[in-house]
Tab-separated table of C-alpha atoms in Angstrom:
chain	number	residue	atom	x	y	z
A	1	GLY	CA	59.313	88.420	-123.131
A	2	ALA	CA	57.880	91.690	-122.954
A	3	VAL	CA	61.126	94.088	-122.570
A	4	VAL	CA	61.222	97.595	-122.992
A	5	SER	CA	64.353	99.241	-122.928
A	6	GLN	CA	65.442	102.739	-122.966
A	7	HIS	CA	68.289	104.690	-124.224
A	8	PRO	CA	70.462	106.392	-122.279
A	9	SER	CA	70.044	105.354	-118.560
A	10	TRP	CA	71.119	108.419	-117.754
A	11	VAL	CA	72.270	112.102	-119.282
A	12	ILE	CA	73.581	115.184	-117.906
A	13	CYS	CA	73.256	117.797	-120.243
A	14	LYS	CA	73.257	122.243	-120.114
A	15	SER	CA	70.342	124.656	-119.328
A	16	GLY	CA	69.393	125.576	-123.007
A	17	THR	CA	70.368	122.095	-124.836
A	18	SER	CA	67.861	119.380	-126.148
A	19	VAL	CA	67.533	115.914	-125.024
A	20	LYS	CA	66.495	112.895	-127.148
A	21	ILE	CA	65.403	109.398	-124.890
A	22	GLU	CA	64.170	106.582	-127.144
A	23	CYS	CA	61.872	103.875	-125.800
A	24	ARG	CA	62.052	100.446	-127.694
A	25	SER	CA	59.639	97.518	-127.327
A	26	LEU	CA	62.340	94.572	-128.173
A	27	ASP	CA	60.317	91.386	-128.341
A	28	PHE	CA	56.670	92.566	-129.415
A	29	GLN	CA	55.107	95.708	-131.222
A	30	ALA	CA	53.366	98.262	-129.608
A	31	THR	CA	51.155	100.853	-131.700
A	32	THR	CA	50.834	102.882	-127.995
A	33	MET	CA	53.338	104.049	-126.015
A	34	PHE	CA	53.511	106.195	-122.520
A	35	TRP	CA	55.520	108.694	-121.411
A	36	TYR	CA	55.738	109.097	-117.688
A	37	ARG	CA	58.425	111.877	-115.514
A	38	GLN	CA	58.742	111.045	-111.739
A	39	PHE	CA	60.561	112.943	-109.342
A	40	PRO	CA	62.115	111.683	-106.403
A	41	LYS	CA	60.083	110.787	-103.793
A	42	GLN	CA	56.761	110.806	-106.274
A	43	SER	CA	55.110	109.068	-108.095
A	44	LEU	CA	54.818	108.209	-111.566
A	45	MET	CA	52.884	111.271	-113.421
A	46	LEU	CA	51.592	110.558	-117.234
A	47	MET	CA	53.260	113.408	-119.767
A	48	ALA	CA	52.004	111.763	-122.783
A	49	THR	CA	50.614	109.136	-124.964
A	50	SER	CA	52.030	108.131	-128.024
A	51	ASN	CA	50.813	106.531	-130.736
A	52	GLU	CA	52.086	105.140	-133.686
A	53	GLY	CA	51.594	107.167	-136.981
A	54	SER	CA	49.994	109.764	-135.503
A	55	LYS	CA	50.561	112.674	-132.923
A	56	ALA	CA	51.092	112.439	-129.315
A	57	THR	CA	48.144	112.867	-126.815
A	58	TYR	CA	49.692	115.325	-123.971
A	59	GLU	CA	48.223	115.217	-120.700
A	60	GLN	CA	46.751	118.770	-118.917
A	61	GLY	CA	49.413	120.883	-117.895
A	62	VAL	CA	52.441	119.340	-120.569
A	63	GLU	CA	53.676	121.312	-122.783
A	64	LYS	CA	53.577	119.764	-126.396
A	65	ASP	CA	56.308	121.607	-128.123
A	66	LYS	CA	58.579	121.627	-125.400
A	67	PHE	CA	58.262	117.795	-125.177
A	68	LEU	CA	58.198	116.314	-128.611
A	69	ILE	CA	57.175	112.917	-129.252
A	70	ASN	CA	57.622	110.657	-132.394
A	71	HIS	CA	56.257	107.254	-132.707
A	72	ALA	CA	57.974	106.159	-136.185
A	73	SER	CA	57.530	102.320	-135.766
A	74	LEU	CA	56.035	99.754	-134.033
A	75	THR	CA	58.652	99.617	-131.536
A	76	LEU	CA	60.053	102.637	-131.178
A	77	SER	CA	59.137	106.334	-129.182
A	78	THR	CA	61.403	108.995	-128.476
A	79	LEU	CA	60.963	111.877	-126.494
A	80	THR	CA	62.855	114.908	-127.196
A	81	VAL	CA	63.131	117.577	-124.392
A	82	THR	CA	63.456	121.155	-126.001
A	83	SER	CA	65.345	123.813	-124.759
A	84	ALA	CA	65.911	121.953	-121.231
A	85	HIS	CA	66.087	123.859	-118.189
A	86	PRO	CA	66.901	122.793	-114.533
A	87	GLU	CA	63.161	122.020	-113.488
A	88	ASP	CA	63.094	119.495	-116.436
A	89	SER	CA	65.956	117.573	-114.422
A	90	SER	CA	63.787	114.252	-113.678
A	91	PHE	CA	63.116	110.155	-114.208
A	92	TYR	CA	61.435	109.643	-117.436
A	93	ILE	CA	59.857	106.352	-117.629
A	94	CYS	CA	58.235	104.813	-121.121
A	95	SER	CA	55.379	101.778	-120.951
A	96	ALA	CA	54.781	99.956	-124.143
A	97	ARG	CA	51.227	97.864	-124.791
A	98	ASP	CA	51.824	94.867	-126.721
A	99	VAL	CA	48.765	94.823	-129.588
A	100	GLY	CA	48.942	91.222	-129.874
A	101	LEU	CA	47.247	91.023	-126.543
A	102	GLY	CA	44.229	92.625	-127.305
A	103	GLY	CA	41.130	92.982	-125.113
A	104	THR	CA	40.139	96.131	-123.092
A	105	HIS	CA	43.461	96.407	-120.814
A	106	SER	CA	46.466	94.980	-122.359
A	107	GLU	CA	48.706	95.189	-119.881
A	108	GLN	CA	51.651	97.795	-119.861
A	109	TYR	CA	55.082	97.292	-119.981
A	110	PHE	CA	57.538	99.470	-118.356
A	111	GLY	CA	61.414	100.473	-119.646
A	112	PRO	CA	63.862	100.997	-117.196
A	113	GLY	CA	63.856	104.721	-117.249
A	114	THR	CA	66.247	107.562	-118.408
A	115	ARG	CA	67.728	109.891	-115.322
A	116	LEU	CA	68.001	113.557	-116.673
A	117	THR	CA	70.321	116.139	-114.894
A	118	VAL	CA	69.943	119.696	-116.139
A	119	THR	CA	72.691	121.832	-115.104
B	1	GLY	CA	44.679	111.222	-108.597
B	2	GLU	CA	47.855	112.980	-108.956
B	3	SER	CA	50.910	112.675	-106.455
B	4	VAL	CA	51.618	114.909	-103.840
B	5	GLY	CA	53.657	115.495	-101.348
B	6	LEU	CA	57.709	115.925	-101.015
B	7	HIS	CA	57.647	112.165	-99.032
B	8	LEU	CA	56.687	108.126	-99.390
B	9	PRO	CA	54.377	106.927	-96.522
B	10	THR	CA	56.640	104.155	-95.184
B	11	LEU	CA	56.209	100.986	-93.741
B	12	SER	CA	58.687	99.206	-91.795
B	13	VAL	CA	58.305	95.500	-90.882
B	14	GLN	CA	60.591	92.930	-89.453
B	15	GLU	CA	61.841	89.590	-92.491
B	16	GLY	CA	58.907	87.284	-92.262
B	17	ASP	CA	56.098	88.905	-91.083
B	18	ASN	CA	53.276	89.879	-93.311
B	19	SER	CA	53.134	92.920	-94.786
B	20	ILE	CA	49.596	95.009	-95.951
B	21	ILE	CA	50.388	97.823	-98.050
B	22	ASN	CA	47.099	100.187	-98.828
B	23	CYS	CA	46.045	102.661	-101.495
B	24	ALA	CA	42.673	104.395	-102.043
B	25	TYR	CA	42.037	104.859	-105.340
B	26	SER	CA	39.937	108.013	-106.696
B	27	ASN	CA	37.782	107.316	-109.479
B	28	SER	CA	34.403	105.313	-109.176
B	29	ALA	CA	34.937	104.373	-113.018
B	30	SER	CA	37.827	102.820	-112.894
B	31	ASP	CA	37.480	98.625	-113.387
B	32	TYR	CA	41.461	97.499	-113.884
B	33	PHE	CA	43.811	97.744	-110.866
B	34	ILE	CA	47.637	96.566	-110.549
B	35	TRP	CA	50.113	97.173	-108.080
B	36	TYR	CA	53.900	97.523	-109.164
B	37	LYS	CA	57.322	97.236	-106.989
B	38	GLN	CA	59.524	99.800	-107.729
B	39	GLU	CA	63.052	99.405	-106.945
B	40	SER	CA	65.985	102.633	-106.923
B	41	GLY	CA	66.805	103.455	-110.086
B	42	LYS	CA	64.198	101.940	-112.039
B	43	GLY	CA	61.358	100.876	-113.510
B	44	PRO	CA	58.142	99.595	-112.007
B	45	GLN	CA	57.898	96.218	-112.265
B	46	PHE	CA	54.235	93.947	-112.337
B	47	ILE	CA	53.462	91.998	-109.466
B	48	ILE	CA	49.552	91.726	-109.220
B	49	ASP	CA	46.231	92.988	-111.335
B	50	ILE	CA	42.166	92.506	-110.336
B	51	ARG	CA	39.667	93.525	-112.200
B	52	SER	CA	36.424	95.388	-110.559
B	53	ASN	CA	34.373	92.026	-110.753
B	54	MET	CA	36.801	90.359	-108.440
B	55	ASP	CA	37.512	91.382	-104.896
B	56	LYS	CA	40.569	89.064	-104.108
B	57	ARG	CA	42.960	87.833	-106.343
B	58	GLN	CA	46.124	85.700	-105.324
B	59	GLY	CA	49.453	85.164	-106.303
B	60	GLN	CA	52.593	83.676	-105.105
B	61	ARG	CA	52.993	85.218	-101.534
B	62	VAL	CA	50.953	88.020	-102.647
B	63	THR	CA	47.319	88.709	-102.389
B	64	VAL	CA	45.204	92.007	-103.552
B	65	LEU	CA	42.027	92.948	-101.999
B	66	LEU	CA	39.647	95.392	-103.808
B	67	ASN	CA	36.546	97.141	-101.856
B	68	LYS	CA	34.826	98.794	-104.189
B	69	THR	CA	32.156	100.529	-101.785
B	70	VAL	CA	35.350	102.744	-100.264
B	71	LYS	CA	37.798	102.594	-103.464
B	72	HIS	CA	40.041	100.893	-101.422
B	73	LEU	CA	42.849	98.111	-102.793
B	74	SER	CA	45.290	96.259	-100.917
B	75	LEU	CA	48.257	94.672	-101.304
B	76	GLN	CA	49.301	91.820	-98.926
B	77	ILE	CA	52.929	90.674	-98.989
B	78	ALA	CA	53.456	87.271	-97.126
B	79	ALA	CA	56.594	86.367	-95.059
B	80	THR	CA	58.210	89.875	-96.172
B	81	GLN	CA	61.736	89.386	-97.721
B	82	PRO	CA	64.532	91.779	-97.495
B	83	GLY	CA	64.345	91.715	-101.287
B	84	ASP	CA	61.026	93.051	-101.222
B	85	SER	CA	61.870	96.441	-99.962
B	86	ALA	CA	61.191	98.899	-102.683
B	87	VAL	CA	58.665	101.718	-103.124
B	88	TYR	CA	55.612	100.140	-103.901
B	89	PHE	CA	52.402	101.578	-106.194
B	90	CYS	CA	49.023	100.498	-107.129
B	91	ALA	CA	47.317	101.994	-110.098
B	92	GLU	CA	44.029	102.155	-111.583
B	93	THR	CA	42.716	102.594	-115.200
B	94	SER	CA	39.462	102.210	-117.057
B	95	GLY	CA	38.788	101.007	-120.373
B	96	ALA	CA	36.953	104.011	-121.096
B	97	THR	CA	40.630	105.975	-121.286
B	98	ASN	CA	43.116	102.749	-120.726
B	99	LYS	CA	45.543	105.559	-119.187
B	100	LEU	CA	47.133	104.521	-115.904
B	101	ILE	CA	46.301	107.001	-112.793
B	102	PHE	CA	49.380	106.232	-110.282
B	103	GLY	CA	49.062	106.357	-106.128
B	104	THR	CA	51.403	107.794	-104.405
B	105	GLY	CA	53.280	105.341	-103.271
B	106	THR	CA	54.453	103.218	-99.825
B	107	LEU	CA	58.195	102.808	-99.012
B	108	LEU	CA	58.524	99.041	-97.585
B	109	ALA	CA	61.403	98.831	-95.746
B	110	VAL	CA	62.128	95.186	-93.950
B	111	GLN	CA	64.160	94.994	-91.227
B	112	PRO	CA	66.547	91.550	-91.085
């Protein structure tokens, strides 16, 4: 159980175009999903917290108009990279918290990541 | 804290030896800590966690130690195997934010 999927697993796009990445919780419901970005040989950096039915909360320095997040249901959050540029090339990873577990620290389950390359 | 640098610290061990991976966390208010394993091109995989009211927790072949006085966390892997080769991250969070803050990571290379 507690599987999180991402689609696509990798994508190549041209500079100036937009790319949408999906994050799905397959066997549980998630009111909260998180989006991370990871550059090569570096750690995961939290970009934003995605809340079902409300606006995402972005970390300092992350442009909300460039990285559009939509959390339309308890099992799906999407990240759209708008007007992508080569510097946006990175590994994007989502995670989801299981609403059923409750408690102060519900475990986050991570997706397999999406490799974005902007040419 | 934020990740800095363009290379990961590397720990090289022989197969069968014990490995100790260290992590310094940043926020004294953090009350929950997790170790993740990340293989190349994949998402992080949960290994073991510990709450701040504990100083040691054991799992299968893994032990996490927490020293709140010096804000230090360690992961011990017994009888390291080639399949343990990966990047290991510690992460901290607190009930106030529930956001995970990842450490810089350590590359564990297991030599056969």
